[in-house]
Coordinates of C-alpha atoms in Angstrom, one line a residue:
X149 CA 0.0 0.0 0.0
X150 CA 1.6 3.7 -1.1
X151 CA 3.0 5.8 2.3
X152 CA 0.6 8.5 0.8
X153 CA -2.4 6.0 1.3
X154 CA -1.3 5.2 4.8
X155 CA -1.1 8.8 5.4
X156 CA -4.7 9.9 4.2
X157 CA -6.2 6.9 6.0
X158 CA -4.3 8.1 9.1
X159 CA -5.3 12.0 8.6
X160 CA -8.9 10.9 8.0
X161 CA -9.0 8.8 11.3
X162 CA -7.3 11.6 13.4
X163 CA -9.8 14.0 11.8
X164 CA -12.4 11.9 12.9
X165 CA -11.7 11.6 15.9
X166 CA -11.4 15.4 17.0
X167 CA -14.7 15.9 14.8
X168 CA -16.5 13.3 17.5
X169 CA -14.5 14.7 20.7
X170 CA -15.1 18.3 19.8
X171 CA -19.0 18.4 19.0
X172 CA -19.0 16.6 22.7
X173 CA -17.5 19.1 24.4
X174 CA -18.8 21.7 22.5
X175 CA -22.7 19.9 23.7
X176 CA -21.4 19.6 27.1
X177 CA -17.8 18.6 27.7
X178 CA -15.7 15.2 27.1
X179 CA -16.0 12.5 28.4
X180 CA -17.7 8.3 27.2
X181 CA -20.9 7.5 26.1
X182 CA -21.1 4.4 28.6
X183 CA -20.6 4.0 32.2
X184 CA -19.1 0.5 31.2
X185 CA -16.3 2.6 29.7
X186 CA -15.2 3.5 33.2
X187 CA -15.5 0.1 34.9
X188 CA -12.4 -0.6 32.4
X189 CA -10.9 2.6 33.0
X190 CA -11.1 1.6 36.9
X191 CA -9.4 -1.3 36.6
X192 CA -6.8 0.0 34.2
X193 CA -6.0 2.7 36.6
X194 CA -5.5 0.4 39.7
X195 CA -3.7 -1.9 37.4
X196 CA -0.9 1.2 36.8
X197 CA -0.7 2.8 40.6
X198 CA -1.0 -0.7 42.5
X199 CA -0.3 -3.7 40.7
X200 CA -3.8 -5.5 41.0
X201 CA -6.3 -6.5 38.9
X202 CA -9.4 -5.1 41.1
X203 CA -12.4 -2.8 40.9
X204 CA -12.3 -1.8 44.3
X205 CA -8.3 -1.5 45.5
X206 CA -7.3 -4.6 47.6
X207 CA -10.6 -6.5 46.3
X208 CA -9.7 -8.6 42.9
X209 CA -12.6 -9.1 40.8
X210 CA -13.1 -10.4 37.1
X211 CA -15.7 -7.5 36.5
X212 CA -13.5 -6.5 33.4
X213 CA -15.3 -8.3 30.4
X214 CA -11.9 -7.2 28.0
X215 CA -8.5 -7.5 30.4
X216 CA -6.9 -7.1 27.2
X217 CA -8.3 -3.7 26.5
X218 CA -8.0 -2.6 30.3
X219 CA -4.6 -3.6 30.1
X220 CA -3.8 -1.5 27.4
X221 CA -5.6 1.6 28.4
X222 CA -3.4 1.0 31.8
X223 CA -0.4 2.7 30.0
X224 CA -2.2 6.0 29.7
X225 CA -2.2 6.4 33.5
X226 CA 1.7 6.8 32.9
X227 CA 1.2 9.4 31.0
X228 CA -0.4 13.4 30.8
X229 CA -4.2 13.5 30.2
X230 CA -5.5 10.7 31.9
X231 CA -8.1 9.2 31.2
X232 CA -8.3 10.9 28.2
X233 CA -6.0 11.2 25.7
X234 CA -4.8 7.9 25.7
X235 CA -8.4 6.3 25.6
X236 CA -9.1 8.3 22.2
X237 CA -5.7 7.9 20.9
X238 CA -6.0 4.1 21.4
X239 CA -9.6 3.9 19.5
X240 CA -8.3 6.0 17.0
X241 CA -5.2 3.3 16.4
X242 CA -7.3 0.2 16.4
X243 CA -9.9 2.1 13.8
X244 CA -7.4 3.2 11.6
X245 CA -5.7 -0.4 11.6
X246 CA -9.0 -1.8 10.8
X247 CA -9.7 0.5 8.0
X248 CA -6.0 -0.4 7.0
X249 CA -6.4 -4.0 6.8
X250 CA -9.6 -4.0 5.2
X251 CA -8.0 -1.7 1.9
X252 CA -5.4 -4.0 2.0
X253 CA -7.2 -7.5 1.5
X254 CA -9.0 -5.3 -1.0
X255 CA -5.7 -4.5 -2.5
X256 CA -5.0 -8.1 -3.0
X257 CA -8.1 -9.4 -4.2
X258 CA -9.0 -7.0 -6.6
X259 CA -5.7 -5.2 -8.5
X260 CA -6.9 -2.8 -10.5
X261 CA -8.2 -1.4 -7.2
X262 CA -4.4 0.4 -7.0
X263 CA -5.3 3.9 -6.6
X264 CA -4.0 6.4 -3.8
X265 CA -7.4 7.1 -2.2
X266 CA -8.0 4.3 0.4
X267 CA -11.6 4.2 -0.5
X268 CA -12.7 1.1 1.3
X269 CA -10.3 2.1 4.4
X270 CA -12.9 5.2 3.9
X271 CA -15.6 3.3 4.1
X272 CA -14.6 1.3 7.7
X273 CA -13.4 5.1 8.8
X274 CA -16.6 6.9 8.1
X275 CA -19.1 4.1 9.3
X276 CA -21.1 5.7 12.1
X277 CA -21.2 2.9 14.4
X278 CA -17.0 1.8 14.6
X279 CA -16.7 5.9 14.8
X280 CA -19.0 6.4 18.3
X281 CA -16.9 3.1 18.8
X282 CA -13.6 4.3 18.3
X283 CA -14.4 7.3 20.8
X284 CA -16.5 5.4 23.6
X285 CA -13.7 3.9 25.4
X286 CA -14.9 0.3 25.3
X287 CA -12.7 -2.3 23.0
X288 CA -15.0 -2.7 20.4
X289 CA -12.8 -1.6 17.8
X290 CA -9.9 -3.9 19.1
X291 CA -12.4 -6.6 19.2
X292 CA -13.2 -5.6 15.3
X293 CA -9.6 -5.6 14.5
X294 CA -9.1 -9.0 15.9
X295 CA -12.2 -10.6 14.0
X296 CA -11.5 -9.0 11.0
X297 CA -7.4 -10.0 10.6
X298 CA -8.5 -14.0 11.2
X299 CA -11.6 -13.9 8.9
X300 CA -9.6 -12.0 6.4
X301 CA -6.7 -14.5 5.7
X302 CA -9.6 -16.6 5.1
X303 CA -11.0 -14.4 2.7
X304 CA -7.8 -14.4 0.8
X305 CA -7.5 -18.0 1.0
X306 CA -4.5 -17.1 3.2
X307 CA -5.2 -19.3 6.5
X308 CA -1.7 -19.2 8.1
X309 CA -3.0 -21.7 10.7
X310 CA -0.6 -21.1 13.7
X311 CA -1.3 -16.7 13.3
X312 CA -5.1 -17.3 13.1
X313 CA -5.2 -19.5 15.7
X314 CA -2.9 -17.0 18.0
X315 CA -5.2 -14.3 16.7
X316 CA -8.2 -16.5 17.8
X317 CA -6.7 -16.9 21.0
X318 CA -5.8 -13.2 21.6
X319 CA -9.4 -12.3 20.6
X320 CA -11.0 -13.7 23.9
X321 CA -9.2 -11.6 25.6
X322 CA -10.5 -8.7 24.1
X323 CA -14.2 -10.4 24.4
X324 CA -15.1 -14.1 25.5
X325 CA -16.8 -14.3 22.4
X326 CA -14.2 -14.5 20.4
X327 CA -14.2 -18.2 21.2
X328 CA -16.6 -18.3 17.8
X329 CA -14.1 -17.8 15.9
X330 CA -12.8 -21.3 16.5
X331 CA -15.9 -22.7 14.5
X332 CA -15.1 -21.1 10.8
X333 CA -11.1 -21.8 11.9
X334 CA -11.7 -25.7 12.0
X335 CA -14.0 -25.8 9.5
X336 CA -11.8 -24.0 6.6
X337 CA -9.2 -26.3 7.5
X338 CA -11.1 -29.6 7.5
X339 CA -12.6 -28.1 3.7
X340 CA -9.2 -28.0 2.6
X341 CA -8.3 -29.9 -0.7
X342 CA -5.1 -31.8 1.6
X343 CA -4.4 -35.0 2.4
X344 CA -5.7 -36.3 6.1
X345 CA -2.4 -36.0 7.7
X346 CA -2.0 -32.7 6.2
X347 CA -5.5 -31.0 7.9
X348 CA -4.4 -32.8 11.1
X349 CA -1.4 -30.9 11.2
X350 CA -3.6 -27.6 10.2
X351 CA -5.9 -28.4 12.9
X352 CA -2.6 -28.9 15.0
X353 CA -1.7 -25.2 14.5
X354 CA -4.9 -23.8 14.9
X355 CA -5.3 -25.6 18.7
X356 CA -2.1 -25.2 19.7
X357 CA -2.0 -21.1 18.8
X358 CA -5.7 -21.0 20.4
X359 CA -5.4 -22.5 23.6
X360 CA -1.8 -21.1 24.2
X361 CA -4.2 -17.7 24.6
X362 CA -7.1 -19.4 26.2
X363 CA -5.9 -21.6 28.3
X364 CA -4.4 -18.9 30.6
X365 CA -7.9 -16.8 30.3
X366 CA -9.7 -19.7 31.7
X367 CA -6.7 -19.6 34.5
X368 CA -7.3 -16.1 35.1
X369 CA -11.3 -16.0 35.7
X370 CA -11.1 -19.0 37.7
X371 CA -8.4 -17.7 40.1
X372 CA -10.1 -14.2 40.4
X373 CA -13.9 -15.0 40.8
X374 CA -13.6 -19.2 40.6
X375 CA -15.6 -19.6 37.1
X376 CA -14.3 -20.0 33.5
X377 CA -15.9 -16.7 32.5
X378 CA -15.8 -12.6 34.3
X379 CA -18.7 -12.1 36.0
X380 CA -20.0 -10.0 33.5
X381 CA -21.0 -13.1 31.2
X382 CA -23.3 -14.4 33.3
X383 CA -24.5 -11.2 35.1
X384 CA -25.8 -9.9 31.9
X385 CA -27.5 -12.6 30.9
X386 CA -29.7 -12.9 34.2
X387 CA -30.2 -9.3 33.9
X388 CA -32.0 -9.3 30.7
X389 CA -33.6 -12.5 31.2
X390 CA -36.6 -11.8 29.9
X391 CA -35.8 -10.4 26.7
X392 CA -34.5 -14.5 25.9
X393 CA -38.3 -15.4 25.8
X394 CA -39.5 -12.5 23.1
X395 CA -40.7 -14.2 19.9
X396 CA -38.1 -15.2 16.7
X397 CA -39.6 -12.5 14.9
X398 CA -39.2 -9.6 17.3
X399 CA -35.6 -10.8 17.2
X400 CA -34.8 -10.6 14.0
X401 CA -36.6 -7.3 13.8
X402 CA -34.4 -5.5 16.1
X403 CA -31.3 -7.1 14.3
X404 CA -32.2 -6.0 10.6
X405 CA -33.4 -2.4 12.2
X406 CA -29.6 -2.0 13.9
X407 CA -28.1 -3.3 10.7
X408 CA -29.8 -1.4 8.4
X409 CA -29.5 2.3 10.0
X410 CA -26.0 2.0 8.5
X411 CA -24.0 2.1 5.5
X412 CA -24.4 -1.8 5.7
X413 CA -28.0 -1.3 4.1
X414 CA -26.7 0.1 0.6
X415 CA -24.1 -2.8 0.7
X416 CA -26.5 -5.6 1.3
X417 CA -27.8 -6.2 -2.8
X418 CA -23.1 -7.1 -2.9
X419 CA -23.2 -9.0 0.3
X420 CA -25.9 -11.7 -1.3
X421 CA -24.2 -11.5 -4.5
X422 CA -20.6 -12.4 -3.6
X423 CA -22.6 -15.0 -1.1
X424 CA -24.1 -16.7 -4.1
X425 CA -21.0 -16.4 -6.8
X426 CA -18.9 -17.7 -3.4
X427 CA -21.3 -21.0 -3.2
X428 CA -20.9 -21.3 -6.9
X429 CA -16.9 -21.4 -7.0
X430 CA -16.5 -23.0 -3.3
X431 CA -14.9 -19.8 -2.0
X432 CA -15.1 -21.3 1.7
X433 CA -13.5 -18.1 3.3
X434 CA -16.1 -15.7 1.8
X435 CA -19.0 -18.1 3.1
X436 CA -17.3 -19.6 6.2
X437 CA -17.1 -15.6 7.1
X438 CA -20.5 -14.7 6.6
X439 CA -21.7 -17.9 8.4
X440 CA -20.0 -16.6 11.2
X441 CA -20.8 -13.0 11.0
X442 CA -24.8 -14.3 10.9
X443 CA -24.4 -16.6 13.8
X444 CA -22.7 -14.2 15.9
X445 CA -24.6 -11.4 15.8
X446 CA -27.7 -13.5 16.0
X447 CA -26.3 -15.2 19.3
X448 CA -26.2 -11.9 21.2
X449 CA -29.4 -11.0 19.4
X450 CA -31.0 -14.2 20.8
X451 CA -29.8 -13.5 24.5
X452 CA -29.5 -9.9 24.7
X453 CA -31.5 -6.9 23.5
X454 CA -29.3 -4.6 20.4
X455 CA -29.1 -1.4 23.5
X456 CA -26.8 1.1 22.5
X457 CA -26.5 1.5 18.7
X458 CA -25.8 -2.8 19.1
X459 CA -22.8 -2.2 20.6
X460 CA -22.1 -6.1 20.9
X461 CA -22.6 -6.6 17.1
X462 CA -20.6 -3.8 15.8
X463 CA -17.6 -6.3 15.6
X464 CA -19.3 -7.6 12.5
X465 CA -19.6 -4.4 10.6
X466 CA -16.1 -4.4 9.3
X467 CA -16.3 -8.2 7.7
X468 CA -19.8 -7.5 6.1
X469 CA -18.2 -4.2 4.3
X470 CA -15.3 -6.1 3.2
X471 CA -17.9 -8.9 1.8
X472 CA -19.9 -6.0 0.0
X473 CA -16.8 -4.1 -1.0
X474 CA -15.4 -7.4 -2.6
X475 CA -18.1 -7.9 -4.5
X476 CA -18.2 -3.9 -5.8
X477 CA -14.5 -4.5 -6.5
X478 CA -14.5 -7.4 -8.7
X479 CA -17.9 -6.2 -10.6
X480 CA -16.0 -2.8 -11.2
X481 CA -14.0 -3.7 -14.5
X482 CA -16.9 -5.9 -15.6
X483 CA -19.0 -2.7 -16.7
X484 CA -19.5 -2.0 -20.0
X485 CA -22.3 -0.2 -21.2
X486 CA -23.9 2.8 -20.3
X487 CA -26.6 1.7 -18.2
X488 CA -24.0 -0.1 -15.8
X489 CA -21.9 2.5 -15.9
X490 CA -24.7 4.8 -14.2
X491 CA -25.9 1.8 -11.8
X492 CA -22.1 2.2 -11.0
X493 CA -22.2 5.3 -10.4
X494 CA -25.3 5.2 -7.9
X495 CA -24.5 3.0 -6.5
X496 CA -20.7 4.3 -5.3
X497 CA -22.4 7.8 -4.5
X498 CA -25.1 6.3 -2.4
X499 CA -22.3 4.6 -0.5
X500 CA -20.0 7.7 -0.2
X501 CA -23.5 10.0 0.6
X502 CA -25.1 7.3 3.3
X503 CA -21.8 7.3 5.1
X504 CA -21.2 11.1 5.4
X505 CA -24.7 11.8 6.5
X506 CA -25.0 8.8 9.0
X507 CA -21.0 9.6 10.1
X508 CA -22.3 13.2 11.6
X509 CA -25.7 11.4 12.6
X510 CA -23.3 9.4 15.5
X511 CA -21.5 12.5 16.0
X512 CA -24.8 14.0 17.0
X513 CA -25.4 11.1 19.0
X514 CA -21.8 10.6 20.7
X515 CA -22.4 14.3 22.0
X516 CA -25.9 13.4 23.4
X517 CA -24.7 10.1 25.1
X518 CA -21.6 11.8 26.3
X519 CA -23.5 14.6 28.1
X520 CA -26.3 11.9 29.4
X521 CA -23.6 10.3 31.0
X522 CA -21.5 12.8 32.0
X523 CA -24.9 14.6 33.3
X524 CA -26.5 11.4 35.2
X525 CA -23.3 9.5 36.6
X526 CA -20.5 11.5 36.5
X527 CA -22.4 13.9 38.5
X528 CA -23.8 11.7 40.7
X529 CA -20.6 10.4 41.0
X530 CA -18.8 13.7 42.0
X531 CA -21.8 14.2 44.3
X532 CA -21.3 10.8 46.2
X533 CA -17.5 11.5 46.7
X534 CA -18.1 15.1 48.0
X535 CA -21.2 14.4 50.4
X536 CA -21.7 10.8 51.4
X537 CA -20.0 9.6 54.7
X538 CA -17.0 7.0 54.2
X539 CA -18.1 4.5 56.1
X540 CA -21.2 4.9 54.1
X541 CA -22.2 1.4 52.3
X542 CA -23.8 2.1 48.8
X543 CA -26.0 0.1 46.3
X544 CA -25.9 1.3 42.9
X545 CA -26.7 -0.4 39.8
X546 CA -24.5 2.0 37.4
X547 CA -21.0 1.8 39.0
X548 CA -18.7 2.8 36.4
X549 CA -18.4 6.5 37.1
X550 CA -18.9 6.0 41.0
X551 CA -16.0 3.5 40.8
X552 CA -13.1 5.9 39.1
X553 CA -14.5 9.0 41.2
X554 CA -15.1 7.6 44.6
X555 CA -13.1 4.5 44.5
X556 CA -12.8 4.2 48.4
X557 CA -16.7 4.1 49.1
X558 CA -17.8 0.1 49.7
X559 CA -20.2 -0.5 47.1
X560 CA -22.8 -3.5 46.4
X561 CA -23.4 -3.5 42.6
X562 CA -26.9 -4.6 41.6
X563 CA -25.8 -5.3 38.1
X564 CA -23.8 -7.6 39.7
X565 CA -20.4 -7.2 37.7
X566 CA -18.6 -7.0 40.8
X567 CA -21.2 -8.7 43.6
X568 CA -21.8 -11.6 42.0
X569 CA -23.6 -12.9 45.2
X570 CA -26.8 -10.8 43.6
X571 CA -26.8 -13.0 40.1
X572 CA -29.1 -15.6 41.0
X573 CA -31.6 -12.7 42.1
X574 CA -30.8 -9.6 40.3
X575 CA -34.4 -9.4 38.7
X576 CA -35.9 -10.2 42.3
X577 CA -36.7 -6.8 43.5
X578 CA -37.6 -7.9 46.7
X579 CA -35.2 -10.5 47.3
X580 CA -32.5 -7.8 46.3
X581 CA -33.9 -5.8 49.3
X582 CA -33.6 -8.5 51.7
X583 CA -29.8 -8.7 50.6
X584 CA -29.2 -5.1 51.1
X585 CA -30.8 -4.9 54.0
X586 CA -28.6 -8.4 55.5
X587 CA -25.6 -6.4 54.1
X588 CA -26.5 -3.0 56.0
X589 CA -26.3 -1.3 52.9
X590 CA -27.0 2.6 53.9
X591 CA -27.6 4.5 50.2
X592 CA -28.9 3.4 47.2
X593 CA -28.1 5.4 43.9
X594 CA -30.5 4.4 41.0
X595 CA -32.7 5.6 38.6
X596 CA -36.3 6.0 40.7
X597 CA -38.0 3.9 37.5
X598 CA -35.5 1.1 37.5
X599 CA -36.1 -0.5 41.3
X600 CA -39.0 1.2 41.9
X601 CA -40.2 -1.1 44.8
X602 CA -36.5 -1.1 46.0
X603 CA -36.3 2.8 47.1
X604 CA -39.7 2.7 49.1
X605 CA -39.3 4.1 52.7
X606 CA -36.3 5.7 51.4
X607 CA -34.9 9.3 51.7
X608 CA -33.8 11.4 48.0
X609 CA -31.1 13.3 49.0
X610 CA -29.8 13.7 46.0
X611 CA -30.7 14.3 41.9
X612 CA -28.7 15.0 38.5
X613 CA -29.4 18.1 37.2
X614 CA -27.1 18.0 34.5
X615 CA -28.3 19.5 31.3
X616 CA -29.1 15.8 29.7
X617 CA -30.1 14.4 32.9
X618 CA -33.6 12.5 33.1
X619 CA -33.7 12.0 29.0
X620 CA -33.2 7.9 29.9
X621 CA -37.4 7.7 30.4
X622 CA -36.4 6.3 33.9
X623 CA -35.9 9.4 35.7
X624 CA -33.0 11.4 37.0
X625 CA -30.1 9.2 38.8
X626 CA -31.0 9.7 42.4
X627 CA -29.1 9.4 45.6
X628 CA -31.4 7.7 48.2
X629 CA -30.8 7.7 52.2
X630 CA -31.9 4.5 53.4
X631 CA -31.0 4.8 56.8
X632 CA -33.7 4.5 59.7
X633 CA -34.1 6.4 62.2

């Protein structure tokens, strides 16, 4: 790939970037558009200043669904602008390797694709959804990156056995799920055209690079919380419970809707065509991909709701570009007459025009979910470590922004990423108040809507008033003396 290629795709990312950041603080002021993003800034902080892997200093936990990310963002604590500058700097590295790698397996596939503007690495930069990502602090663009360099030397019929399985490996540290990515692995070797001995020894290298990675991830959950998996894996799922038992069809609905408010939409008519030209030639990377890419998202479809712009599924976005762009690529020299040439032509501008509009659509949105958060937790946050006393014991079920702010307060989290002990009951509202109330838990800080039963008899001391505070539907993040008398 040309250094002037590099360069733009580098210069587009960094512009990016301070586009997103700026119209957030220009809103309101910087900051994440999750509270998850500061559970892993918690834990990368006490990971730099005391050596242990802990929410709460001198309590390890496995509340950190990515250690790989936290352990990463653990460096910028070294350095000036903490937690800042090295959070977005780190996005904006994994986002512009990901739009890298994509024009690059474009590059090989297709060579008349040659020229100097990285149009596909465009693409990946200027989709909405990796862009909030690379910005919200959270390690779904390393996750992307990951997914997309193992699928992709599938793609190019490239498996290099040993890397992918490493890769593989690596991945579930930067998400449990990245186990999947096993399945299409073992499959494209076992499709191979070798002899038997020869996709043992494939099969070999894939195992042995995986489990060199996994094995030690298994180690590590089990010796900080005694299960295979961080707490957040099964917390998540008792949490949201109910959504398992919704229909098929209101599944798939909420799956198409996130996928299609995206630049994924326009690239959908390439997707099924390079799906059917793949089954026709046996291009098992192409296919094995998409299989992938459709079971994935549809197993966190199937267990949890698509909240936040489908946060969990935006790992997929890159591979079903690529797919689309492929298709786009190889089609491009075919064109001969005029009516192609002008289908051509739509169809590239409705690509470049979707992404530009829907690219300042999620700065719009970055800007609102950064000032609900910084306006609802933060605050309440600030608030708790000014006001409450220390001996003060606090139930809270958002405990991201109380965690990094007021790290010394004792807190029982009712999402139960760090108090497991509330899993088996987290939906139990009443239950949940017997536990706090065996715990001599003192405050609760919720929304009022969210544990409505839990709050009655006690005393609102505090409320957000931040300028975005209260837009959640559930009411303002309140501070609640439950204390008697």
């Amino acid at each position: 790939m040309p250094r002037k290629t590099i360069f733009l795709l580098a210069s587009l990312t960094l512009f990016g970037l301070i586009v997103y950041v700026s119209g957030a603080a220009y809103f309101y002021r910087i900051g994440f558009p999750l509270d998850d993003s500061w559970i892993h800034l918690t834990y990368a902080r006490n990971l730099a200043l005391h050596g242990e892997w802990s929410f709460f200093t001198g309590q390890n936990s496995a509340g950190s669904t990515s250690p790989l990310w936290t352990f990463l963002l653990s460096f910028g604590f070294f350095l000036p602008g903490a937690p800042y500058l090295w959070t977005y700097f780190l996005g904006g590295l994994m986002l512009f390797l990901l739009a890298w790698r994509v024009d690059a397996v474009l590059r090989s596939i297709q060579p008349a694709y040659a020229t100097v503007m990285p149009w596909a690495g465009m693409v990946v930069i200027f989709e909405w959804h990796l862009a909030w990502a690379a910005v919200s602090g959270m390690e779904i663009v390393l996750h992307a990156l990951l997914v997309t360099s193992v699928l992709s030397f599938l793609i190019l019929n490239q498996p290099r056995f040993l890397l992918s399985g490493i890769l593989a490996g690596l991945s579930v540290w930067a998400r449990p799920d990245g186990v999947t990515l096993l399945g299409p692995l073992v499959l494209f070797a076992l499709l191979q055209q070798d002899t038997l001995q020869k996709k043992f020894s494939n099969l070999g290298k894939i195992l042995l690079g995986f489990l060199g990675f996994f094995g030690p991830y298994l180690l590590f959950n089990l010796f900080l919380a005694g299960t295979p998996w961080p707490n957040t894996f099964y917390a998540k799922q008792a949490e949201y419970a109910s959504w398992q038992s919704e229909p098929f069809y209101v599944k798939l609905g909420e799956l198409f809707s996130e996928y299609s408010i995206g630049v994924s939409l326009v690239l959908l008519p390439a997707v099924v065509l390079i799906l059917f030209s793949s089954w026709r030639k046996q291009n098992w990377g192409v296919l094995l991909s998409f299989i992938w890419l459709a079971g994935y998202s549809w197993l966190y479809t199937d267990r949890l709701p698509l909240y936040q712009y489908g946060r969990y599924i935006m790992p997929t976005i890159p591979i079903f570009i690529l797919l689309g762009l492929i298709y786009i690529a190889t089609w491009y020299p075919a064109v001969r007459t005029r009516i192609q040439r002008q289908l051509r032509f739509a169809w590239l501008a409705l690509i470049g025009l979707m992404s530009i509009i829907l690219w300042f659509y999620g700065a719009y949105f970055y800007a609102k979910n950064v000032g609900w958060i910084e306006s609802e937790m933060v605050q309440t946050a600030h608030w708790s470590a000014r006001n409450l006393p220390r001996d003060a014991l606090v139930a809270v079920h958002d405990i991201g922004a109380l965690g990094y702010f007021d790290n010394q307060r004792k807190v029982i989290d009712l999402a139960g990423l760090i108090s497991p002990d509330v899993i088996p009951f987290i939906q139990d509202e009443e239950r949940l108040a017997q536990y706090l109330f065996e715990q001599n838990a003192t405050h609760i800080i919720v929304f009022p809507d969210w544990y409505p039963e839990l709050v009655k008899g006690c005393q609102p001391i505090f409320e957000a008033d931040g300028p975005e505070a209260g837009l959640s539907g559930l009411g303002k993040m309140t501070v609640y003396d439950c204390q008697k008398p």
